[in-house]
Amino acid sequence: MESNADWGSRGGLPQAFLTPGISSFSEFLKGFAPEYLPSGRPLPGGLGSASAAGDIAPHGTTIVSIAFPGGVLLAGDRRATMGNFIAQRDIEKVFPADEFSAVGIAGSAGLAVEVVRLFQLELEHYEKIEGVTLSTDGKANRLATMIRGNLAMAMQGLAVVPLFAGYDEETGQGRIFSYDVTGGMYEEHDFYSVGSGSMFARGALKKLFRPDFTAEDAAVAAVQALYDAADDDSATGGPDLFRKIFPVVAVVTEDGYRRLPDEELSTLVESIMDARRVVPDGPRSPLR
Amino acid sequence: MTTPFYVSPEQIMKDRAEYARKGISRGRSVAVIFYDKGIVFVGENPSRALHKISEIYDRLAFAAAGRYNEYEQLRIAGVRHADMRGYVYDRRDVTGRALANTYAQALGTMFSEGAGKPYEVELAVAEVGEAAADDQGYRITFDGQVTDIRGFQVLGGAADAVTQVLESSYEENAALETVLNAAVDALGRDGTEPRTLAPNQLEVAVLERTRTQARKFRRISENALARLLGVAGDSAGEGEGDSEDGAKNGGGDAGQTGTTNPPAAKSVPADDGDVLGAVDDILGEDGTPEES
């Protein structure tokens, strides 16, 4: 596609840069250089088989999120698959979106990473232009718009399904938003999970979740849920103790985004693995 | 029949330069100063929302003096330029040098080729490095000239007067408190009588290399600034400081009464005239060419 983004060669500022009115980076890009947007690229003709795309592009799988008093947690396993082939063992699917929010992505890894990069930039750009940050709902809505633009590719098997979690500075609470491939946005309460292992993770979280969780309790529950997802879903990877590859666990509170360091996680993961050695199916919740 | 009106190119450029200088000289000054942990930007600006100093990118910030709507347009263009480069290449590929060159090109073109009036702005772009030796700063004038900043740079109307004061007090690798106090003192000496600027009249931000985040820009709040300057903290205290200042100066300049900062009122009204661009008095015409 022919680019009208000739800003590199001239050195000056093209008219589009000097035109007032847009605080959104992706909207600006749509007018200035649409070929850089995931939705601005031409698609191969006809609707291909949805499963074929899964075999040519790596897919990320399970993401879990748990809200706790004063914050929210987002965690993801580390496996990317291409069909029945493990494409990567230490892929990252959980990212900071800005200081007070995080985004985890299931689906086509290449597109997902691109959407995350654009979303991070979108929030930062708005903050710099306007001098204030977007509200949590504003951030969640922007992400919905960006996913909506990807529908044509999702129909061809390159779906991106994010999970957005943020600390709402106005209410002092952690909030979770889920999406579908059409850009539908749904606010979730307490906990949620997306990706191919999500039904198993959600089952585990349903039994483990308590409303009075601390951040550490939430981290334990998230790792337990990811373990259960990996146990039953071949596309989700479990903790790799030999290679020291642990899930990515991020906590967002009033202190901002914090990814738990590997030292903290290794203790946590090993204690869970020790317990599973005795009870392989994990902690039991009371029957009544 | 009237003969065609001829104006020599020299005269056109001279007139345009004079016009731009006059516009800039109405604005209050902003100082960009290198200190031991990075770069500090200090400007007189009572507005909390309309900034003269802004973040552009991870290690880049922007300061401006002159006409608000014009430098705001350039600031937004700079943010778009930086975000675009960072998105297409990598965050590390966004540099102060590239941004300064872009501004220089844009301003140079607007000055010499633009059909309308030249921009009445003076900009500074600064980039904080891994070590003090890597810190960089550029000053870009209304006609597209770029100069390297060494140590410090003052932009705006009374730049010469403020520079003179800062020159005597500036030392390399000083602490933030030292640099700030010197800057605030210097900015207050832009007129005939020295003024004492209170924290609520100042806009201060730093590019701090010790910050753990990738984004090194940080605004210094009014209270934090009061602590750094070693003056009374809360807003009530600052109000008092303001009137004290007025009273003190009023004593020295009996002819001017009824404003909080009489000597300043001579050159700039006490309200935020710079930002609103509604000032009609003009400060010392530093370097303005004489009309022929």
Coordinates of C-alpha atoms in Angstrom, one line a residue:
Chain A
M1 CA 0.0 0.0 0.0
E2 CA 1.2 3.5 -0.9
S3 CA 2.1 5.5 2.2
N4 CA 1.4 9.1 2.6
A5 CA 3.5 9.3 5.7
D6 CA 6.5 11.1 4.1
W7 CA 7.5 12.7 7.4
G8 CA 10.8 10.9 7.5
S9 CA 12.3 12.3 4.3
R10 CA 11.2 15.9 4.6
G11 CA 12.2 16.5 8.2
G12 CA 9.7 19.2 8.8
L13 CA 6.2 18.9 10.2
P14 CA 3.5 17.7 7.7
Q15 CA 0.2 19.5 7.8
A16 CA -1.5 16.6 9.5
F17 CA 0.8 17.0 12.6
L18 CA -0.2 20.7 12.9
T19 CA -3.9 20.2 12.5
P20 CA -5.7 20.6 15.8
G21 CA -8.5 18.4 17.1
I22 CA -7.4 14.8 17.7
S23 CA -6.3 13.5 21.1
S24 CA -6.4 9.8 19.9
F25 CA -3.2 8.4 18.4
S26 CA -5.0 5.7 16.4
E27 CA -7.5 8.2 15.0
F28 CA -4.6 10.3 13.9
L29 CA -2.9 7.3 12.4
K30 CA -6.1 6.4 10.5
G31 CA -5.9 9.7 8.6
F32 CA -2.1 10.0 8.3
A33 CA -0.8 6.5 7.7
P34 CA -3.6 4.0 7.9
E35 CA -1.3 1.2 6.7
Y36 CA 0.3 1.1 10.2
L37 CA -3.1 0.2 11.8
P38 CA -3.9 -3.5 12.1
S39 CA -7.3 -2.7 10.6
G40 CA -5.8 -0.7 7.8
R41 CA -4.2 -3.6 6.0
P42 CA -5.8 -5.3 3.0
L43 CA -7.0 -8.9 3.6
P44 CA -6.6 -11.8 1.3
G45 CA -9.7 -12.3 -0.8
G46 CA -12.6 -14.5 0.5
L47 CA -13.1 -15.9 4.0
G48 CA -10.5 -18.5 4.7
S49 CA -10.9 -21.4 7.0
A50 CA -10.9 -20.0 10.5
S51 CA -8.8 -22.9 11.8
A52 CA -6.0 -22.4 9.1
A53 CA -4.9 -19.1 10.6
G54 CA -4.4 -20.9 14.0
D55 CA -1.8 -23.1 12.3
I56 CA 0.2 -20.3 10.7
A57 CA 0.3 -17.7 13.5
P58 CA 1.1 -18.4 17.1
H59 CA -1.7 -18.2 19.6
G60 CA -1.7 -17.1 23.2
T61 CA -4.0 -18.8 25.5
T62 CA -5.1 -18.4 29.1
I63 CA -5.4 -15.1 31.0
V64 CA -7.0 -14.8 34.4
S65 CA -8.0 -11.7 36.3
I66 CA -9.1 -11.3 40.0
A67 CA -10.4 -8.2 41.7
F68 CA -9.6 -7.7 45.4
P69 CA -10.2 -4.9 47.8
G70 CA -8.1 -2.0 46.6
G71 CA -6.8 -3.5 43.4
V72 CA -6.9 -6.0 40.6
L73 CA -4.6 -8.8 39.4
L74 CA -4.0 -10.0 35.9
A75 CA -2.0 -13.2 35.1
G76 CA -1.2 -15.2 32.1
D77 CA 0.6 -18.5 31.2
R78 CA 3.7 -18.4 29.0
R79 CA 2.8 -20.8 26.1
A80 CA 2.2 -19.9 22.5
T81 CA 1.0 -22.6 20.1
M82 CA 0.8 -23.0 16.4
G83 CA -1.7 -25.8 15.8
N84 CA -0.3 -28.7 18.0
F85 CA 3.2 -27.2 18.0
I86 CA 4.5 -25.2 20.9
A87 CA 5.8 -22.0 19.3
Q88 CA 7.2 -20.4 22.4
R89 CA 7.6 -21.3 26.0
D90 CA 8.2 -17.9 27.5
I91 CA 5.9 -15.6 25.6
E92 CA 4.4 -12.6 27.5
K93 CA 0.6 -12.0 27.3
V94 CA 0.2 -9.6 30.2
F95 CA 1.3 -6.0 29.7
P96 CA 1.0 -2.7 31.5
A97 CA -1.4 -0.5 29.6
D98 CA -0.5 2.6 31.6
E99 CA 0.4 3.3 35.2
F100 CA -3.0 2.2 36.6
S101 CA -4.1 -0.5 34.2
A102 CA -3.0 -3.8 32.6
V103 CA -4.1 -5.7 29.5
G104 CA -3.8 -9.5 28.9
I105 CA -4.3 -10.9 25.4
A106 CA -5.5 -14.3 24.1
G107 CA -5.6 -15.1 20.4
S108 CA -3.3 -14.4 17.5
A109 CA 0.0 -13.4 19.2
G110 CA 1.3 -11.2 16.4
L111 CA -1.8 -9.0 16.1
A112 CA -2.4 -9.0 19.9
V113 CA 1.1 -7.6 20.6
E114 CA 0.4 -4.9 17.9
V115 CA -2.9 -4.0 19.5
V116 CA -1.3 -3.8 22.9
R117 CA 1.5 -1.5 21.6
L118 CA -1.1 0.7 19.9
F119 CA -3.3 0.7 23.0
Q120 CA -0.4 1.7 25.3
L121 CA 0.5 4.5 23.0
E122 CA -3.1 5.5 22.7
L123 CA -3.4 6.1 26.5
E124 CA 0.0 7.8 26.7
H125 CA -0.7 10.0 23.7
Y126 CA -4.0 11.1 25.2
E127 CA -2.4 11.9 28.5
K128 CA 0.4 14.0 26.9
I129 CA -2.0 15.9 24.6
E130 CA -4.7 16.5 27.2
G131 CA -2.6 16.8 30.3
V132 CA -4.9 14.4 32.2
T133 CA -5.4 10.6 32.0
L134 CA -8.5 8.9 30.6
S135 CA -11.0 7.5 33.1
T136 CA -11.0 3.7 33.6
D137 CA -14.2 3.5 31.5
G138 CA -12.6 5.7 28.8
K139 CA -9.6 3.3 28.6
A140 CA -11.9 0.3 28.4
N141 CA -14.0 1.9 25.7
R142 CA -10.9 2.8 23.6
L143 CA -9.8 -0.8 23.7
A144 CA -13.3 -1.9 22.5
T145 CA -13.0 0.4 19.5
M146 CA -9.6 -1.0 18.6
I147 CA -10.9 -4.6 18.8
R148 CA -13.9 -3.7 16.8
G149 CA -11.6 -2.6 13.9
N150 CA -10.1 -6.1 13.9
L151 CA -13.4 -8.0 13.1
A152 CA -12.5 -8.7 9.5
M153 CA -9.3 -10.4 10.6
A154 CA -11.1 -12.2 13.4
M155 CA -13.4 -13.7 10.8
Q156 CA -10.4 -15.2 9.1
G157 CA -9.2 -16.8 12.3
L158 CA -6.9 -14.0 13.5
A159 CA -8.9 -13.1 16.6
V160 CA -7.6 -10.9 19.4
V161 CA -9.5 -11.3 22.7
P162 CA -8.2 -9.0 25.4
L163 CA -8.9 -8.8 29.1
F164 CA -8.5 -5.4 30.6
A165 CA -8.0 -4.7 34.3
G166 CA -7.5 -1.4 35.9
Y167 CA -7.4 0.4 39.3
D168 CA -10.1 3.0 39.2
E169 CA -8.7 6.1 40.9
E170 CA -12.1 7.6 41.4
T171 CA -13.7 4.7 43.2
G172 CA -10.5 3.1 44.6
Q173 CA -11.5 -0.3 43.2
G174 CA -10.1 -2.8 40.8
R175 CA -12.2 -3.3 37.7
I176 CA -12.2 -6.0 35.1
F177 CA -13.5 -5.7 31.5
S178 CA -13.8 -8.6 29.0
Y179 CA -14.3 -8.4 25.2
D180 CA -15.6 -10.5 22.4
V181 CA -14.1 -10.5 18.8
T182 CA -16.8 -8.0 17.6
G183 CA -15.6 -5.4 20.1
G184 CA -18.4 -6.1 22.6
M185 CA -17.3 -4.9 26.1
Y186 CA -18.6 -6.4 29.3
E187 CA -17.7 -5.4 32.8
E188 CA -16.9 -8.5 35.0
H189 CA -17.2 -8.8 38.7
D190 CA -14.8 -10.5 41.1
F191 CA -12.9 -12.6 38.5
Y192 CA -12.8 -13.6 34.9
S193 CA -10.7 -15.6 32.4
V194 CA -10.2 -15.6 28.6
G195 CA -8.5 -18.0 26.2
S196 CA -8.7 -21.7 25.4
G197 CA -8.0 -22.8 29.0
S198 CA -10.4 -20.2 30.4
M199 CA -13.3 -22.6 31.2
F200 CA -11.0 -24.6 33.5
A201 CA -9.4 -21.5 35.0
R202 CA -12.9 -20.0 35.6
G203 CA -14.0 -23.3 37.3
A204 CA -11.0 -23.1 39.6
L205 CA -11.5 -19.5 40.4
K206 CA -15.2 -20.0 41.2
K207 CA -14.2 -22.4 44.0
L208 CA -11.2 -20.4 45.2
F209 CA -12.3 -16.8 45.1
R210 CA -13.1 -14.9 48.4
P211 CA -14.2 -11.3 48.4
D212 CA -11.6 -10.5 51.2
F213 CA -8.6 -11.5 49.2
T214 CA -5.3 -9.7 49.7
A215 CA -3.1 -9.2 46.6
E216 CA -1.0 -12.2 47.7
D217 CA -4.1 -14.4 48.1
A218 CA -5.2 -13.3 44.6
A219 CA -1.8 -14.3 43.2
V220 CA -2.1 -17.7 44.8
A221 CA -5.6 -18.2 43.3
A222 CA -4.5 -17.0 39.9
V223 CA -1.5 -19.4 39.8
Q224 CA -3.8 -22.3 41.0
A225 CA -6.3 -21.4 38.2
L226 CA -3.6 -21.3 35.6
Y227 CA -2.3 -24.6 36.8
D228 CA -5.7 -26.1 36.4
A229 CA -6.1 -24.6 32.9
A230 CA -2.7 -26.1 31.9
D231 CA -3.7 -29.4 33.4
D232 CA -6.7 -29.8 31.1
D233 CA -5.9 -27.6 28.1
S234 CA -2.9 -28.5 25.9
A235 CA -2.5 -25.0 24.6
T236 CA -1.9 -23.6 28.1
G237 CA 1.5 -24.0 29.6
G238 CA 2.1 -24.9 33.3
P239 CA 4.9 -23.5 35.4
D240 CA 8.3 -24.7 34.1
L241 CA 10.3 -25.3 37.2
F242 CA 13.4 -26.6 35.3
R243 CA 13.6 -23.6 33.0
K244 CA 12.4 -21.2 35.7
I245 CA 9.6 -20.0 33.5
F246 CA 6.7 -18.8 35.7
P247 CA 3.4 -17.2 34.8
V248 CA 3.3 -13.4 34.4
V249 CA 1.4 -12.0 37.4
A250 CA 0.8 -8.3 37.6
V251 CA -1.0 -6.4 40.3
V252 CA -2.5 -2.9 39.9
T253 CA -3.3 -0.9 43.0
E254 CA -3.2 2.8 44.0
D255 CA 0.6 2.4 43.9
G256 CA 0.3 1.6 40.2
Y257 CA 1.2 -1.4 38.0
R258 CA 3.6 -3.9 39.5
R259 CA 4.7 -7.2 37.9
L260 CA 5.7 -9.7 40.6
P261 CA 9.4 -10.5 40.2
D262 CA 10.5 -14.0 39.5
E263 CA 12.0 -14.5 43.0
E264 CA 8.6 -13.8 44.6
L265 CA 6.8 -16.0 42.1
S266 CA 9.3 -18.9 42.4
T267 CA 8.5 -19.3 46.1
L268 CA 4.8 -19.0 45.4
V269 CA 4.8 -21.5 42.5
E270 CA 7.0 -24.0 44.3
S271 CA 4.7 -24.0 47.4
I272 CA 1.7 -24.7 45.1
M273 CA 3.6 -27.4 43.2
D274 CA 4.5 -29.0 46.6
A275 CA 0.9 -29.1 47.6
R276 CA -0.1 -30.6 44.2
R277 CA 2.4 -33.4 44.7
V278 CA 0.1 -34.5 47.6
V279 CA -3.2 -33.5 46.2
P280 CA -2.8 -33.3 42.4
D281 CA -6.2 -31.7 41.8
G282 CA -5.4 -28.8 44.1
P283 CA -7.2 -27.3 47.1
R284 CA -10.7 -28.6 47.8
S285 CA -13.5 -26.2 48.6
P286 CA -16.1 -27.3 51.2
L287 CA -19.0 -29.4 49.8
R288 CA -21.6 -27.3 51.6
Chain B
M1 CA -1.0 55.5 -11.8
T2 CA 0.8 54.4 -8.6
T3 CA 4.1 52.7 -9.0
P4 CA 4.3 49.0 -7.8
F5 CA 5.3 48.9 -4.1
Y6 CA 8.8 47.4 -3.7
V7 CA 10.1 46.2 -0.4
S8 CA 13.6 44.6 -0.4
P9 CA 13.9 41.0 0.9
E10 CA 16.2 42.3 3.7
Q11 CA 13.5 44.7 4.9
I12 CA 10.8 42.0 4.8
M13 CA 13.0 39.7 6.9
K14 CA 13.9 42.5 9.3
D15 CA 10.2 43.4 9.7
R16 CA 9.2 39.8 10.2
A17 CA 11.9 39.3 12.8
E18 CA 11.0 42.4 14.6
Y19 CA 7.4 41.4 14.7
A20 CA 8.2 38.0 16.1
R21 CA 10.6 39.4 18.7
K22 CA 8.0 41.8 19.9
G23 CA 5.5 39.1 20.3
I24 CA 7.9 36.9 22.2
S25 CA 9.1 39.7 24.5
R26 CA 5.6 40.1 25.8
G27 CA 5.8 36.6 27.3
R28 CA 7.4 35.7 30.6
S29 CA 10.6 33.8 30.6
V30 CA 11.2 30.1 31.1
A31 CA 14.6 28.7 32.2
V32 CA 15.9 25.3 31.2
I33 CA 18.8 24.2 33.5
F34 CA 20.9 21.1 33.8
Y35 CA 21.4 19.9 37.3
D36 CA 23.1 16.8 38.8
K37 CA 20.1 14.4 38.3
G38 CA 18.8 15.7 35.1
I39 CA 17.2 18.8 33.6
V40 CA 14.8 21.2 35.3
F41 CA 12.3 23.6 33.6
V42 CA 11.2 26.7 35.5
G43 CA 8.7 29.2 34.2
E44 CA 6.5 31.9 35.6
N45 CA 3.0 30.7 34.9
P46 CA 0.1 31.1 37.3
S47 CA -2.2 28.8 35.3
R48 CA -2.6 25.3 36.5
A49 CA -4.0 23.9 33.3
L50 CA -2.3 25.8 30.4
H51 CA 1.3 24.6 30.4
K52 CA 4.5 26.1 29.1
I53 CA 6.4 23.0 29.9
S54 CA 5.4 19.6 28.7
E55 CA 6.3 16.0 28.3
I56 CA 7.0 15.0 24.7
Y57 CA 8.4 11.4 25.1
D58 CA 10.2 9.1 27.5
R59 CA 13.3 11.3 27.9
L60 CA 12.2 14.4 26.1
A61 CA 10.5 17.5 27.3
F62 CA 9.5 20.8 25.8
A63 CA 9.4 24.4 27.0
A64 CA 8.1 27.4 25.2
A65 CA 7.7 31.2 25.5
G66 CA 5.6 33.4 23.3
R67 CA 2.1 33.0 21.9
Y68 CA 0.2 30.2 23.6
N69 CA -1.9 28.9 20.6
E70 CA 1.2 28.7 18.4
Y71 CA 3.5 26.8 20.7
E72 CA 0.6 24.6 21.8
Q73 CA 0.2 23.6 18.1
L74 CA 3.9 22.9 17.9
R75 CA 3.9 20.9 21.1
I76 CA 1.1 18.7 19.8
A77 CA 2.9 18.2 16.5
G78 CA 6.0 17.2 18.5
V79 CA 4.1 14.7 20.6
R80 CA 2.6 13.2 17.4
H81 CA 6.0 13.2 15.7
A82 CA 7.6 11.4 18.7
D83 CA 4.8 8.9 19.2
M84 CA 4.8 8.2 15.5
R85 CA 8.5 7.5 15.4
G86 CA 8.4 5.4 18.5
Y87 CA 5.6 3.3 17.1
V88 CA 7.1 2.8 13.7
Y89 CA 10.7 2.2 14.9
D90 CA 11.4 1.9 18.6
R91 CA 11.1 4.0 21.7
R92 CA 14.9 4.4 21.8
D93 CA 14.9 5.9 18.3
V94 CA 13.1 9.0 19.4
T95 CA 15.7 11.6 20.0
G96 CA 15.9 15.2 21.1
R97 CA 18.1 16.0 18.1
A98 CA 15.6 14.8 15.6
L99 CA 12.8 16.7 17.3
A100 CA 14.8 19.9 17.5
N101 CA 15.7 19.6 13.8
T102 CA 12.0 19.1 12.9
Y103 CA 11.0 22.2 14.9
A104 CA 13.8 24.1 13.3
Q105 CA 12.7 23.1 9.8
A106 CA 9.1 23.9 10.6
L107 CA 9.8 27.3 12.2
G108 CA 12.4 28.2 9.5
T109 CA 9.8 27.5 6.8
M110 CA 7.1 29.4 8.5
F111 CA 9.4 32.3 9.0
S112 CA 10.8 32.7 5.5
E113 CA 8.2 31.2 3.2
G114 CA 4.9 31.4 5.1
A115 CA 2.4 33.7 3.6
G116 CA 1.0 34.7 6.9
K117 CA 2.8 36.1 9.9
P118 CA 5.8 34.4 11.5
Y119 CA 5.3 32.4 14.7
E120 CA 5.9 34.4 17.8
V121 CA 7.5 31.5 19.8
E122 CA 10.8 30.4 21.2
L123 CA 11.2 26.7 22.0
A124 CA 13.5 24.5 24.0
V125 CA 13.8 20.7 23.6
A126 CA 15.7 18.8 26.2
E127 CA 16.7 15.2 26.5
V128 CA 17.9 13.6 29.7
G129 CA 20.7 11.0 29.2
E130 CA 21.9 8.0 31.2
A131 CA 24.6 10.2 32.7
A132 CA 25.0 14.0 33.1
A133 CA 27.4 14.1 30.2
D134 CA 24.6 12.7 27.9
D135 CA 22.1 15.4 28.7
Q136 CA 21.2 17.5 25.7
G137 CA 19.2 20.6 25.1
Y138 CA 18.4 22.8 22.1
R139 CA 16.9 26.2 21.8
I140 CA 14.9 26.9 18.6
T141 CA 14.1 30.5 17.8
F142 CA 11.2 31.8 15.7
D143 CA 13.3 31.9 12.5
G144 CA 14.4 28.3 12.9
Q145 CA 17.8 28.8 14.3
V146 CA 19.0 26.0 16.6
T147 CA 21.6 26.4 19.4
D148 CA 22.9 23.8 21.8
I149 CA 22.2 24.5 25.4
R150 CA 25.2 24.4 27.6
G151 CA 24.4 24.5 31.3
F152 CA 21.3 26.6 31.1
Q153 CA 19.1 28.6 28.7
V154 CA 16.5 31.2 29.2
L155 CA 13.6 31.7 26.7
G156 CA 11.2 34.6 26.3
G157 CA 10.9 38.2 26.8
A158 CA 13.4 39.1 29.5
A159 CA 15.8 36.4 28.6
D160 CA 18.9 38.6 28.6
A161 CA 18.2 40.0 32.1
V162 CA 17.4 36.6 33.6
T163 CA 20.5 35.1 31.8
Q164 CA 22.7 37.6 33.4
V165 CA 21.6 36.8 36.9
L166 CA 21.7 33.0 36.3
E167 CA 25.2 33.3 34.8
S168 CA 26.6 34.5 38.1
S169 CA 24.9 31.8 40.2
Y170 CA 25.0 28.7 37.9
E171 CA 27.3 25.9 38.7
E172 CA 27.6 22.5 37.1
N173 CA 26.1 19.4 38.7
A174 CA 24.3 21.4 41.4
A175 CA 21.5 19.9 43.4
L176 CA 17.9 20.5 42.4
E177 CA 17.2 22.8 45.4
T178 CA 20.2 25.0 44.6
V179 CA 19.3 25.3 40.9
L180 CA 15.6 26.0 41.6
N181 CA 16.3 28.7 44.1
A182 CA 18.8 30.4 41.7
A183 CA 16.3 30.1 38.8
V184 CA 13.4 31.5 40.8
D185 CA 15.5 34.4 42.0
A186 CA 16.7 35.1 38.4
L187 CA 13.2 34.9 36.9
G188 CA 12.1 37.5 39.4
R189 CA 14.7 40.0 38.2
D190 CA 13.2 40.5 34.8
G191 CA 12.1 44.0 35.3
T192 CA 13.5 47.1 36.9
E193 CA 12.6 46.0 40.5
P194 CA 13.3 42.4 41.7
R195 CA 10.1 40.4 42.5
T196 CA 9.8 37.3 44.7
L197 CA 7.9 34.6 42.9
A198 CA 5.7 32.4 45.0
P199 CA 5.3 28.7 44.3
N200 CA 1.7 29.2 43.0
Q201 CA 3.1 31.6 40.3
L202 CA 5.5 29.0 39.0
E203 CA 5.4 26.0 36.7
V204 CA 8.2 23.6 37.4
A205 CA 8.9 20.2 35.9
V206 CA 12.0 17.9 35.7
L207 CA 13.4 15.2 33.5
E208 CA 14.9 13.1 36.1
R209 CA 17.3 10.3 35.1
T210 CA 17.0 8.5 38.4
R211 CA 13.3 7.7 37.8
T212 CA 12.7 4.0 37.5
Q213 CA 10.0 4.4 34.8
A214 CA 10.8 4.8 31.2
R215 CA 9.0 8.2 31.3
K216 CA 11.4 10.5 33.0
F217 CA 9.2 13.6 33.0
R218 CA 7.7 14.7 36.3
R219 CA 5.8 17.9 37.3
I220 CA 6.6 19.3 40.6
S221 CA 3.5 20.2 42.5
E222 CA 3.0 23.5 44.3
N223 CA 3.6 22.0 47.8
A224 CA 6.6 20.1 46.7
L225 CA 8.0 23.2 45.1
A226 CA 7.4 25.2 48.3
R227 CA 9.4 22.6 50.2
L228 CA 12.2 22.7 47.7
L229 CA 12.3 26.5 47.8
G230 CA 12.1 26.4 51.6
V231 CA 9.1 28.7 51.8
A232 CA 5.7 28.2 53.5
G233 CA 3.9 25.2 52.0
D234 CA 0.1 25.5 51.6
S235 CA -1.8 27.8 49.4
A236 CA -2.9 30.1 52.2
G237 CA 0.7 30.8 53.0
E238 CA 1.4 31.5 49.3
G239 CA -1.4 34.0 49.1
E240 CA 0.2 35.8 52.0
G241 CA 3.6 35.6 50.4
D242 CA 2.1 37.2 47.3
S243 CA 0.7 40.2 49.1
E244 CA 3.8 40.6 51.2
D245 CA 5.8 40.7 48.0
G246 CA 3.5 43.4 46.7
A247 CA 3.7 45.5 49.8
K248 CA 7.5 45.2 49.9
N249 CA 7.9 46.3 46.3
G250 CA 5.2 48.9 46.6
G251 CA 7.3 50.6 49.2
G252 CA 10.1 50.9 46.8
D253 CA 8.0 52.2 44.0
A254 CA 5.4 54.5 45.4
G255 CA 4.2 55.6 42.0
Q256 CA 2.5 52.3 41.3
T257 CA -0.3 51.1 43.6
G258 CA -3.3 48.8 43.3
T259 CA -1.6 45.8 41.9
T260 CA 0.0 42.9 43.7
N261 CA 3.3 43.2 41.9
P262 CA 3.8 46.8 41.0
P263 CA 7.1 46.7 39.2
A264 CA 6.1 43.6 37.2
A265 CA 2.8 45.3 36.3
K266 CA 4.8 47.8 34.4
S267 CA 6.0 45.1 32.0
V268 CA 3.4 42.4 32.4
P269 CA 0.0 42.5 34.0
A270 CA -0.4 40.5 37.2
D271 CA -2.9 38.1 35.5
D272 CA -1.6 35.5 33.1
G273 CA -1.2 37.8 30.2
D274 CA 1.3 35.6 28.4
V275 CA -0.9 32.6 28.2
L276 CA -3.9 34.6 27.0
G277 CA -1.9 36.7 24.7
A278 CA -3.7 39.9 25.8
V279 CA -0.8 42.0 26.9
D280 CA -0.3 45.3 25.4
D281 CA 2.8 46.5 27.2
I282 CA 6.2 45.5 25.9
L283 CA 9.3 44.6 27.8
G284 CA 12.8 45.7 26.9
E285 CA 13.4 45.2 23.2
D286 CA 16.4 43.0 23.5
G287 CA 18.2 42.9 20.2
T288 CA 15.3 44.2 18.2
P289 CA 16.7 46.0 15.1
E290 CA 16.2 49.7 14.9
E291 CA 13.6 50.8 12.4
S292 CA 15.2 52.4 9.4

